[in-house]
Tab-separated table of C-alpha atoms in Angstrom:
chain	number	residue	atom	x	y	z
R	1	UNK	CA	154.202	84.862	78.125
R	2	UNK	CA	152.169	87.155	75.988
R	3	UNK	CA	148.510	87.006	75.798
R	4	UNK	CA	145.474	88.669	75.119
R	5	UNK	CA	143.811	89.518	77.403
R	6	UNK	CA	140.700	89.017	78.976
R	7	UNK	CA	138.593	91.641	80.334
R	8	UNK	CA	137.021	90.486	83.653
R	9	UNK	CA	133.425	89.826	83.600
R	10	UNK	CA	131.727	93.057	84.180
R	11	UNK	CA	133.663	95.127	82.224
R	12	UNK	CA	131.350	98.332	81.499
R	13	UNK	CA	130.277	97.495	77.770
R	14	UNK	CA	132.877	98.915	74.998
R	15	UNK	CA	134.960	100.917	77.911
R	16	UNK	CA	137.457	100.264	75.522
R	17	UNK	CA	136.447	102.552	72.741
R	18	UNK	CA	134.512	105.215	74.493
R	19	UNK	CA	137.490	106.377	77.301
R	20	UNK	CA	137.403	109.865	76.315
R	21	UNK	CA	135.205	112.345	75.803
R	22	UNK	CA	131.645	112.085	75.750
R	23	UNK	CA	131.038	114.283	72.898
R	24	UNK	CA	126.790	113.634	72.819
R	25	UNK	CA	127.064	114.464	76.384
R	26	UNK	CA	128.797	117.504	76.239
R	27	UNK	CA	126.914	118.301	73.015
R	28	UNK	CA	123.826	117.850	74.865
R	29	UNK	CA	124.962	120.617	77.836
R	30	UNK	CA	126.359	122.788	75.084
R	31	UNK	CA	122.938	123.072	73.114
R	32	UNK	CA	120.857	124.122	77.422
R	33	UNK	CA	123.843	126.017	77.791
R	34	UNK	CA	124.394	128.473	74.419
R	35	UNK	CA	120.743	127.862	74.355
R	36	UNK	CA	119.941	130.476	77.792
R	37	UNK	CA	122.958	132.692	76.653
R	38	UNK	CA	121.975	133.054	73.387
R	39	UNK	CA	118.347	134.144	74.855
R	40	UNK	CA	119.834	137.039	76.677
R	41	UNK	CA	122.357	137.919	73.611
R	42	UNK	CA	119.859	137.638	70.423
R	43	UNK	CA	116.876	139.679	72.595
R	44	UNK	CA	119.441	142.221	74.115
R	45	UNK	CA	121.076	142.822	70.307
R	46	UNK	CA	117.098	143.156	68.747
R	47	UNK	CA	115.899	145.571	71.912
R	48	UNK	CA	119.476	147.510	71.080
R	49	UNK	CA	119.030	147.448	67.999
R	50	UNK	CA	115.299	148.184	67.167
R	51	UNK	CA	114.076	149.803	70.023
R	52	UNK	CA	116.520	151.963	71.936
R	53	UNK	CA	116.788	155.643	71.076
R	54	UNK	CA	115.619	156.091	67.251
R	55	UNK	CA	114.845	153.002	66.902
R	56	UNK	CA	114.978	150.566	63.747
R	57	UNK	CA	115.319	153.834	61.733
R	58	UNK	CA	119.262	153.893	62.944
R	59	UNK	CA	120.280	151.256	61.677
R	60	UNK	CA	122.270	152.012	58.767
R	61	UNK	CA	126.218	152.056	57.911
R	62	UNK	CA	127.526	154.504	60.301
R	63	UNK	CA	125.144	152.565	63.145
R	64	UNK	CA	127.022	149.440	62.689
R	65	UNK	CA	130.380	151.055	62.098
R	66	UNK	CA	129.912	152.685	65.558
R	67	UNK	CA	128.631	149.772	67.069
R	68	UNK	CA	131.605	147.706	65.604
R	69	UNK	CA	134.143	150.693	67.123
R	70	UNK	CA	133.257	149.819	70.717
R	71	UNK	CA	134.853	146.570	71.737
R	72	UNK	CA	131.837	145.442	74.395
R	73	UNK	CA	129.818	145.118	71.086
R	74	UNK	CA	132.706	143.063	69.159
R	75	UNK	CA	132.567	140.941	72.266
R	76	UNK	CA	128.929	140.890	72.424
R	77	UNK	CA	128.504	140.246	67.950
R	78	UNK	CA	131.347	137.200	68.225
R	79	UNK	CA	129.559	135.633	70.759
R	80	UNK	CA	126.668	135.495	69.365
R	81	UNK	CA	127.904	134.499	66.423
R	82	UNK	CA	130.046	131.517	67.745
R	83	UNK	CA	127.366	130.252	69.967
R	84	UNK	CA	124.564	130.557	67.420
R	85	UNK	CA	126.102	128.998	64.306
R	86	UNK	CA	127.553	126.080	66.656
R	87	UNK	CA	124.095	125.325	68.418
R	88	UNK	CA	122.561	125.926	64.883
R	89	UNK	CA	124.993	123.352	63.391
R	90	UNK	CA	124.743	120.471	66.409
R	91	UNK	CA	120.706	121.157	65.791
R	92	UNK	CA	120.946	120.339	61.980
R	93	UNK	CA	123.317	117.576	63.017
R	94	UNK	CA	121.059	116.092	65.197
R	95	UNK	CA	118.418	116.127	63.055
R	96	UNK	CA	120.799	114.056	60.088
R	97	UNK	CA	121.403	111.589	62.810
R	98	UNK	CA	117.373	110.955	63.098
R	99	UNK	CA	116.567	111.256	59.248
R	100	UNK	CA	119.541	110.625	57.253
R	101	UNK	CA	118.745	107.008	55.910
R	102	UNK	CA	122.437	105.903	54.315
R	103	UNK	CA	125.658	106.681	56.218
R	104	UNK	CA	127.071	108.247	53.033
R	105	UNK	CA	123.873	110.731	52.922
R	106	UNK	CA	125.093	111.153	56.567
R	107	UNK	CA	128.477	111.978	56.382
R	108	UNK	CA	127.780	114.302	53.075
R	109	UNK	CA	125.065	116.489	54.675
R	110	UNK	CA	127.215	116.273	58.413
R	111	UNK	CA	129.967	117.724	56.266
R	112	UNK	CA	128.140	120.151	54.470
R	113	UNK	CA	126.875	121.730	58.053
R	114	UNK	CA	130.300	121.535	59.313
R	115	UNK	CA	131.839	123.429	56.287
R	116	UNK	CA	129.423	126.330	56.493
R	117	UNK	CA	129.294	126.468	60.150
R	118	UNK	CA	133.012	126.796	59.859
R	119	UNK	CA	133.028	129.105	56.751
R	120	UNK	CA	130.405	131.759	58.065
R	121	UNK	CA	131.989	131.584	61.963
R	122	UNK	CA	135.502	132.414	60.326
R	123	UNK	CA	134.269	135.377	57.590
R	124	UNK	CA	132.139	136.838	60.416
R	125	UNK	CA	135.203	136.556	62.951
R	126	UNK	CA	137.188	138.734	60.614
R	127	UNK	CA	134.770	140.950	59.409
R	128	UNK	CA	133.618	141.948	63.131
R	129	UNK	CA	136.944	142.255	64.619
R	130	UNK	CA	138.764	143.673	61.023
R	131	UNK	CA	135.951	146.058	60.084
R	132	UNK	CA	136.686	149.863	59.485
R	133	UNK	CA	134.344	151.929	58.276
R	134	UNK	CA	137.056	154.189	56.926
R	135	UNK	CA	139.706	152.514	55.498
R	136	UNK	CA	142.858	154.396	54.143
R	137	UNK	CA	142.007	154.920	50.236
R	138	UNK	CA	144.071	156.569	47.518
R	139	UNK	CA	142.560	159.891	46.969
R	140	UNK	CA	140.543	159.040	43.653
R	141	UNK	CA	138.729	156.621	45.727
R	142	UNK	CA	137.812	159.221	48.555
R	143	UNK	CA	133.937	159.434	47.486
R	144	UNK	CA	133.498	155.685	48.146
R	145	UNK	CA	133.907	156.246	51.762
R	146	UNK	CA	130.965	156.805	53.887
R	147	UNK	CA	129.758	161.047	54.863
R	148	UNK	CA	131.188	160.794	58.715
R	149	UNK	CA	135.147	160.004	57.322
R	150	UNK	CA	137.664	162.504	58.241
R	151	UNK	CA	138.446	163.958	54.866
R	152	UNK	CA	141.924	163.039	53.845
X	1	UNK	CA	75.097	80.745	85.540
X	2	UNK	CA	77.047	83.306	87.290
X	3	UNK	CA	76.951	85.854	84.036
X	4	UNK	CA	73.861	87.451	84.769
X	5	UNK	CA	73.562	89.087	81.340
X	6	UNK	CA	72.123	87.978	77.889
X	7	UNK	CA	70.342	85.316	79.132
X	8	UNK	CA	67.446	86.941	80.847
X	9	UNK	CA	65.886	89.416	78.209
X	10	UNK	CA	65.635	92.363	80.209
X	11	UNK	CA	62.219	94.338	80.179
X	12	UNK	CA	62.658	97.967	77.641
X	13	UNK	CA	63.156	100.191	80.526
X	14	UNK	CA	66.073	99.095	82.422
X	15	UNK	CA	68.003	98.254	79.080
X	16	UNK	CA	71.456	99.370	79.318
X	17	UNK	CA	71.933	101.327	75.997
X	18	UNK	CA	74.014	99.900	73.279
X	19	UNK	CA	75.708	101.578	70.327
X	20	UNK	CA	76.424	100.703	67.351
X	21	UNK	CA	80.580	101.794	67.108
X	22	UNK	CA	82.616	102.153	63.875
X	23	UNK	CA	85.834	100.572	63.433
X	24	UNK	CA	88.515	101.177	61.128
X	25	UNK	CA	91.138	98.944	61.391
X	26	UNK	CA	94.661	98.966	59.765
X	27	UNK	CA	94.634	95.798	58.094
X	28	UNK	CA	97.550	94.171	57.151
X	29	UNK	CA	98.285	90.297	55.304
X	30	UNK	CA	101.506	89.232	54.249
X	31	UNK	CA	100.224	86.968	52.490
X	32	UNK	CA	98.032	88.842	50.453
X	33	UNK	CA	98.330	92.567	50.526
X	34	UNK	CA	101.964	94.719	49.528
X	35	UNK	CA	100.282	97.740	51.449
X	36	UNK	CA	97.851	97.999	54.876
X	37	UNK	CA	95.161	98.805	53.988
X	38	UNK	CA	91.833	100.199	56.150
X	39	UNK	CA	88.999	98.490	56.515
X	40	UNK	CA	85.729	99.151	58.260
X	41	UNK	CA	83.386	97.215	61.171
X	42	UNK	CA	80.029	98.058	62.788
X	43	UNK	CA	79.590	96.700	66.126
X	44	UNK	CA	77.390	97.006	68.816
X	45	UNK	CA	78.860	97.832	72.127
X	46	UNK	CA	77.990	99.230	75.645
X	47	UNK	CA	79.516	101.893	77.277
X	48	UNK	CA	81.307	100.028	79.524
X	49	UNK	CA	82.972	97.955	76.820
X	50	UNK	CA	86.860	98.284	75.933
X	51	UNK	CA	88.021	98.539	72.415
X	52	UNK	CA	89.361	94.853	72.923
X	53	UNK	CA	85.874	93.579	73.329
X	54	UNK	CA	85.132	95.478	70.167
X	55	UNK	CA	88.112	93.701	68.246
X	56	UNK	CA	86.683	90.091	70.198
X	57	UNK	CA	83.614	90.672	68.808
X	58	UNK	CA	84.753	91.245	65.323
X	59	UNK	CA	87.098	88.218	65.233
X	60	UNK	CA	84.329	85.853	66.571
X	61	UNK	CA	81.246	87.640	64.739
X	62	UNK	CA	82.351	89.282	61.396
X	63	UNK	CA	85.994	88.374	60.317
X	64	UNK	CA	87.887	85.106	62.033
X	65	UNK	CA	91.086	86.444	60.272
X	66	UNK	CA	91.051	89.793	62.104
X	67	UNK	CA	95.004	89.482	64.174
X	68	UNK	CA	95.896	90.682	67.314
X	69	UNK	CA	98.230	89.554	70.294
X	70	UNK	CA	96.388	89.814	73.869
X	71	UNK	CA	96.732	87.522	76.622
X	72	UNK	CA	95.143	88.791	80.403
X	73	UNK	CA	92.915	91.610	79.075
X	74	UNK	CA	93.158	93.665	82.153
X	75	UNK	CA	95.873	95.889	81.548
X	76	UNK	CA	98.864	93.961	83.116
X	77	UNK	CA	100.720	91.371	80.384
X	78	UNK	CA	101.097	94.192	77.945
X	79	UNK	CA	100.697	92.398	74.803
X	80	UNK	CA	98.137	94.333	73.274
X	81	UNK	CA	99.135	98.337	73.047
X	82	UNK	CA	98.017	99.747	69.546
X	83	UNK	CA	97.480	102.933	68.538
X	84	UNK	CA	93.607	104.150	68.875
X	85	UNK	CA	92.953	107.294	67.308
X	86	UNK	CA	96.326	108.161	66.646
X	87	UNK	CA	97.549	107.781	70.586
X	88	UNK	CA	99.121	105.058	71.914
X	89	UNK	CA	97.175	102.696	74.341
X	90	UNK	CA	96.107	98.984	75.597
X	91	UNK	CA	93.208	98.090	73.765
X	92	UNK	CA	92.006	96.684	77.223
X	93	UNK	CA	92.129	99.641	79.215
X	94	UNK	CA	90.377	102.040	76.384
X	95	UNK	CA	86.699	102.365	77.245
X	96	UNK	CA	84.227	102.750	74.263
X	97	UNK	CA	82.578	105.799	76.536
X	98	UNK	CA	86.208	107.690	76.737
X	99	UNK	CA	85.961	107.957	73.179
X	100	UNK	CA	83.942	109.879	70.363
X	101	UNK	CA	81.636	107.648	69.043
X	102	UNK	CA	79.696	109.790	66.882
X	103	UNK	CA	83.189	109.509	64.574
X	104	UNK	CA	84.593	106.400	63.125
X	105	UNK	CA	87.321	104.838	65.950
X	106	UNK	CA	90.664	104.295	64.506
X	107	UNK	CA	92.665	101.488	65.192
X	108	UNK	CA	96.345	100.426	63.813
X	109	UNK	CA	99.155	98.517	65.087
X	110	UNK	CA	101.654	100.490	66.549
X	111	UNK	CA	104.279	102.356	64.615
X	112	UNK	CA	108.457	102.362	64.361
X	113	UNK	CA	108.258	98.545	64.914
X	114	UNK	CA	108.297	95.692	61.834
X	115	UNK	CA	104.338	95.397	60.939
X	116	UNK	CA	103.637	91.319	60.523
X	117	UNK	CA	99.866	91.264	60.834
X	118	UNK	CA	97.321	93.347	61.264
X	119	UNK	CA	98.208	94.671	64.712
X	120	UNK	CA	100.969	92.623	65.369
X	121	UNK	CA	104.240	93.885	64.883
X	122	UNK	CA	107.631	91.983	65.820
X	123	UNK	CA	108.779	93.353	68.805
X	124	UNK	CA	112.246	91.759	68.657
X	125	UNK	CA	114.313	95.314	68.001
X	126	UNK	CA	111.989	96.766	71.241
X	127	UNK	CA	113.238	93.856	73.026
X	128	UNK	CA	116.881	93.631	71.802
X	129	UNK	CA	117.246	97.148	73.170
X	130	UNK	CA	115.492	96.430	76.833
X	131	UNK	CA	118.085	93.204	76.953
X	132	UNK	CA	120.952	95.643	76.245
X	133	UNK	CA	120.333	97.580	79.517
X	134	UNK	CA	121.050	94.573	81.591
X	135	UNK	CA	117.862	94.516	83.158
X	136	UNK	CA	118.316	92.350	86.144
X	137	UNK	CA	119.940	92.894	89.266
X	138	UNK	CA	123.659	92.643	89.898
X	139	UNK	CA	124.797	92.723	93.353
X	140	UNK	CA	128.332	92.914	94.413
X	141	UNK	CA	127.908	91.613	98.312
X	142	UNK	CA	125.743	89.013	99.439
X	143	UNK	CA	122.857	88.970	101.867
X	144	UNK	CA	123.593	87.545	105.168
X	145	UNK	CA	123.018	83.842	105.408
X	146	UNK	CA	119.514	83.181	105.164
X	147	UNK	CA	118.433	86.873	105.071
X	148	UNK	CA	117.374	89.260	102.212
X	149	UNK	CA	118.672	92.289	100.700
X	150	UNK	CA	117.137	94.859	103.234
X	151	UNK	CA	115.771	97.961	101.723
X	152	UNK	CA	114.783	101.111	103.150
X	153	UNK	CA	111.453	102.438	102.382
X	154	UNK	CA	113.101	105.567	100.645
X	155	UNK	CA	115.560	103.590	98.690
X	156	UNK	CA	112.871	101.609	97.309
X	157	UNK	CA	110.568	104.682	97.040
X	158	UNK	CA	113.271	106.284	94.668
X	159	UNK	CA	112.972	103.960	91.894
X	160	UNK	CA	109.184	102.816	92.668
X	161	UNK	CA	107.666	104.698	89.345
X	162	UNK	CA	109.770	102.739	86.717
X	163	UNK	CA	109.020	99.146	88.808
X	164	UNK	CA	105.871	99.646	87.172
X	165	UNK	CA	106.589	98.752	83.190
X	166	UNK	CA	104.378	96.323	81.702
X	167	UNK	CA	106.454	96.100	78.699
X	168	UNK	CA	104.283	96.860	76.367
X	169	UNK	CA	106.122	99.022	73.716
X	170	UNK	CA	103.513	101.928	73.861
X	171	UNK	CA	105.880	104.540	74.491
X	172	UNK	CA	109.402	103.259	72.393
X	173	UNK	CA	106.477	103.329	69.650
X	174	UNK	CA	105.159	106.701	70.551
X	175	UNK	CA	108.742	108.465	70.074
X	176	UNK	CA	109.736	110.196	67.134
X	177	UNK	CA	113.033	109.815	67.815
X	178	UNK	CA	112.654	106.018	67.905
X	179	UNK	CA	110.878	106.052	64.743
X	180	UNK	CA	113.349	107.507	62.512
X	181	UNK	CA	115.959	105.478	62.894
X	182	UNK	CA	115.562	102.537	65.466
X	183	UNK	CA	119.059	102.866	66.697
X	184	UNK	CA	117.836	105.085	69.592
X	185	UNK	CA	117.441	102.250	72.678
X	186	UNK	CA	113.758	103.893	73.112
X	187	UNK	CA	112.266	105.506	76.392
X	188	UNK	CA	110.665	101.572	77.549
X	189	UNK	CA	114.682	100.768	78.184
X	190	UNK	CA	115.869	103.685	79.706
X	191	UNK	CA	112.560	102.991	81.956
X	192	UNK	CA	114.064	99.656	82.624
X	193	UNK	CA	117.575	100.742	83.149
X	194	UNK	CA	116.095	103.249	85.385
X	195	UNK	CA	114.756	101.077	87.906
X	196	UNK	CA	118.229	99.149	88.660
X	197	UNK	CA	120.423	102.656	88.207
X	198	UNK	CA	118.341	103.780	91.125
X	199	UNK	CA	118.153	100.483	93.366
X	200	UNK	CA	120.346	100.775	96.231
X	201	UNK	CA	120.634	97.266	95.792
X	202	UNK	CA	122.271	96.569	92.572
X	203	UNK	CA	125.816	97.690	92.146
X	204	UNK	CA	126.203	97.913	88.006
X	205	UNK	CA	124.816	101.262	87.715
X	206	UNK	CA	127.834	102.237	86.602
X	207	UNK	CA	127.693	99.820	83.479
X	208	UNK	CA	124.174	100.824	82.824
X	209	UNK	CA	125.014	104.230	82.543
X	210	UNK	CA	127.870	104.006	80.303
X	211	UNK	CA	125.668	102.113	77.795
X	212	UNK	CA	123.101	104.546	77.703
X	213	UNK	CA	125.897	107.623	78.165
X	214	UNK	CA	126.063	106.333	74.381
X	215	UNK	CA	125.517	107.792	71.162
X	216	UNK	CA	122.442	105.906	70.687
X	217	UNK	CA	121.427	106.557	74.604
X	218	UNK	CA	119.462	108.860	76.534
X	219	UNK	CA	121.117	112.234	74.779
X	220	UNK	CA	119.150	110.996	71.898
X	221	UNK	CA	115.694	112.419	73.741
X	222	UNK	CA	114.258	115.452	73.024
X	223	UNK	CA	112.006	115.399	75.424
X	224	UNK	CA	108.657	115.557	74.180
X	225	UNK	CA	106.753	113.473	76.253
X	226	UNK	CA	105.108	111.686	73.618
X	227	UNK	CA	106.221	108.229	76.135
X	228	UNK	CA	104.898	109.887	79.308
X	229	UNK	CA	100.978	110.421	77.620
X	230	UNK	CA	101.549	107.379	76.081
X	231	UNK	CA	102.165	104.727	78.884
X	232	UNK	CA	99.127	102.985	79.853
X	233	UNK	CA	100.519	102.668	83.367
X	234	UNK	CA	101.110	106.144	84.027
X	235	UNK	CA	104.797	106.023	84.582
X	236	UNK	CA	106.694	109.558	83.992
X	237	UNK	CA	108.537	108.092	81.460
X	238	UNK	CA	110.187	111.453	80.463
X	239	UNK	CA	111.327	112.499	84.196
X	240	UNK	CA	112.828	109.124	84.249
X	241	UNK	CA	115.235	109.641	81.351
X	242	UNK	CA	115.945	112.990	82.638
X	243	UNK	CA	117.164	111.113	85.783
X	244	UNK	CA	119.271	109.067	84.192
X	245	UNK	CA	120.632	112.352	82.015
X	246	UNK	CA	121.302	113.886	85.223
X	247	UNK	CA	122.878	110.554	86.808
X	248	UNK	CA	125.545	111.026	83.728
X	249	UNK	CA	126.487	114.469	83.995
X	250	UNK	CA	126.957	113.634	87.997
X	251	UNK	CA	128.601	110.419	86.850
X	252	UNK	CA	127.089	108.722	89.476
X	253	UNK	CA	123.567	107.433	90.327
């Protein structure tokens, strides 16, 4: 005999749909989480880069080209990058849940922060982990390429 | 009589001093108005007075159709929590001397909830959330025949703080959170779910935490402790829904 059946009395309210993954709950550890790790990798990249040896007067091309040719900083840059635009994101999703009035407002501006949190973590991926300051150019392009190349 | 005032017209020197108190109230008809609107009272109170007394005095002196729900006046039925100069409080437990008098005292029904009157709002939605929570106790095993459920003193002490709701809205109505959207369940149920998670008594903690594991649940808080200041009863509201965060991320209470 088939049947539908019927969940005993008790049954912890809609187990049915949320078996799974608590997503708010993990959201919620990810944002205390990134949050701390993001403290010691967004003041440690500002005292690196503004403070230590020349100062804010380094920065330039060759600074970040050098910095982007040692592989603790690539480490260091995609980090930051990955845990800052996805804690920024859950942030401006959190605040659509509160003050987004009409689920299709919702689910436009939701997928508006998802597109550009995916957009800028994928161009910054490849630019940090692509990057060469000097790139192999046809000879008439040669002046284009930054002072500290090897000539060609 | 046993009211020893008023009726004996006490001699100029030991007069208790009276002051004359501004009111603005957020007034509200249905019937009549499309927007609150403010209006002003003079009243003369004592120091000692609450800012219910001021509101009895209007009704029966200046304006009969001045609405407000209170029922004990002394801090314990919760019915009448409004908010006085922008905070959140029972108009019976709000002395006139706590507050500046030498300004205009502002008083409005509390916000995030349907306004009906005046400062009554309908409290259904606040309510509807706190019967969500399954706020009574559910018990597995029974007491031996003719005993009780024993409890030790440290099991009861665990959950003692949240025993202590009145129920009166002040902080669900105090959180931004719980104003935006009214989805949120609102600190006043997590209070209540609180204080069966935590009894060593009940055995459903398990359903209680899977409701408020929810999207609209305790993740929800940001932790501002707007519900903490507000609660006339002095209950850490805030602590408690970190409790019950932490209770979820053990997965057990």
């Amino acid at each position: 005999m088939t049947s539908t059946t019927i969940d005993s009395p008790r049954t912890p309210a809609g187990s049915a749909k949320r078996r799974g993954v608590n997503w708010e709950k993990w959201g919620w550890v990810y944002m205390r989480v990134s949050g701390v790790v993001l403290l010691v990798l967004i003041f440690g990249h500002l005292f690196v880069n503004l403070m230590v040896g020349e100062g804010v007067k380094a920065i330039d091309f060759a600074f970040v080209g050098g910095k982007w040719s040692d592989p603790f900083w690539k480490v260091w840059d995609t980090l930051m990058l990955w845990l800052a635009m996805i804690h920024g994101g859950n942030g401006m999703r959190t605040i659509v849940n509160d003050y987004a009035r009409t689920p299709v407002l919702r689910k436009v501006l939701k997928g508006a922060i998802l597109a550009s949190v995916v957009v800028l973590i994928v161009l910054g991926t490849l630019v940090v982990f692509t990057f060469d300051p000097c790139p192999a150019v046809s000879a008439d392009q040669a002046h284009l390429l930054p002072s500290f190349c090897p000539a060609p | 009589m046993s009211t020893a005032t008023l009726d004996a017209a006490p001699s100029d020197a030991d007069a208790i001093e009276s002051f004359t108190v501004t009111l603005i109230i957020r007034r509200f008809d249905p019937d009549v108005d499309d927007e609150p609107r403010w209006q002003d009272f003079d009243v003369e109170m004592f120091a000692t007075d609450r800012i219910l007394d001021a509101l009895h005095k209007i009704k029966w002196e200046q304006d009969g159709s001045l609405t407000f729900r209170r029922s004990c006046a002394h801090g314990i039925c919760g019915s009448d929590a409004m908010r006085i100069n922008g905070r959140n409080r029972l108009a019976c437990k709000t002395l006139i001397k706590d507050l500046d008098i030498s300004k205009p005292i502002y008083v409005e029904a509390i916000k995030g909830l349907p306004l009906e009157k005046d400062l009554i709002v309908d409290m259904e939605p606040f309510f509807a959330s706190y019967r969500e929570v399954q706020p009574f106790l559910q018990a597995r095993t029974m007491p031996g025949a003719g005993k009780e459920r024993v409890q030790s003193v440290v099991d009861r002490a665990r959950f003692d703080d949240t025993t202590k709701c009145i129920l009166c809205a002040a902080c669900t109505s105090s959180c931004p959170v719980f104003w935006t959207d009214g989805q949120y369940f609102g600190p006043a149920a997590i209070v209540n779910a609180h204080r069966f998670i935590f009894d060593s008594r009940d055995d459903e903690a398990k359903v209680r935490l899977d409701i408020l594991g929810g999207k609209d649940g305790v993740w929800r808080c940001r932790t501002t402790f707007n519900c903490t200041e507000a609660c006339p009863r002095g209950i850490q509201v805030t602590q408690a829904i970190a409790e019950v965060k932490s209770a979820l991320m053990r997965g057990t209470a």
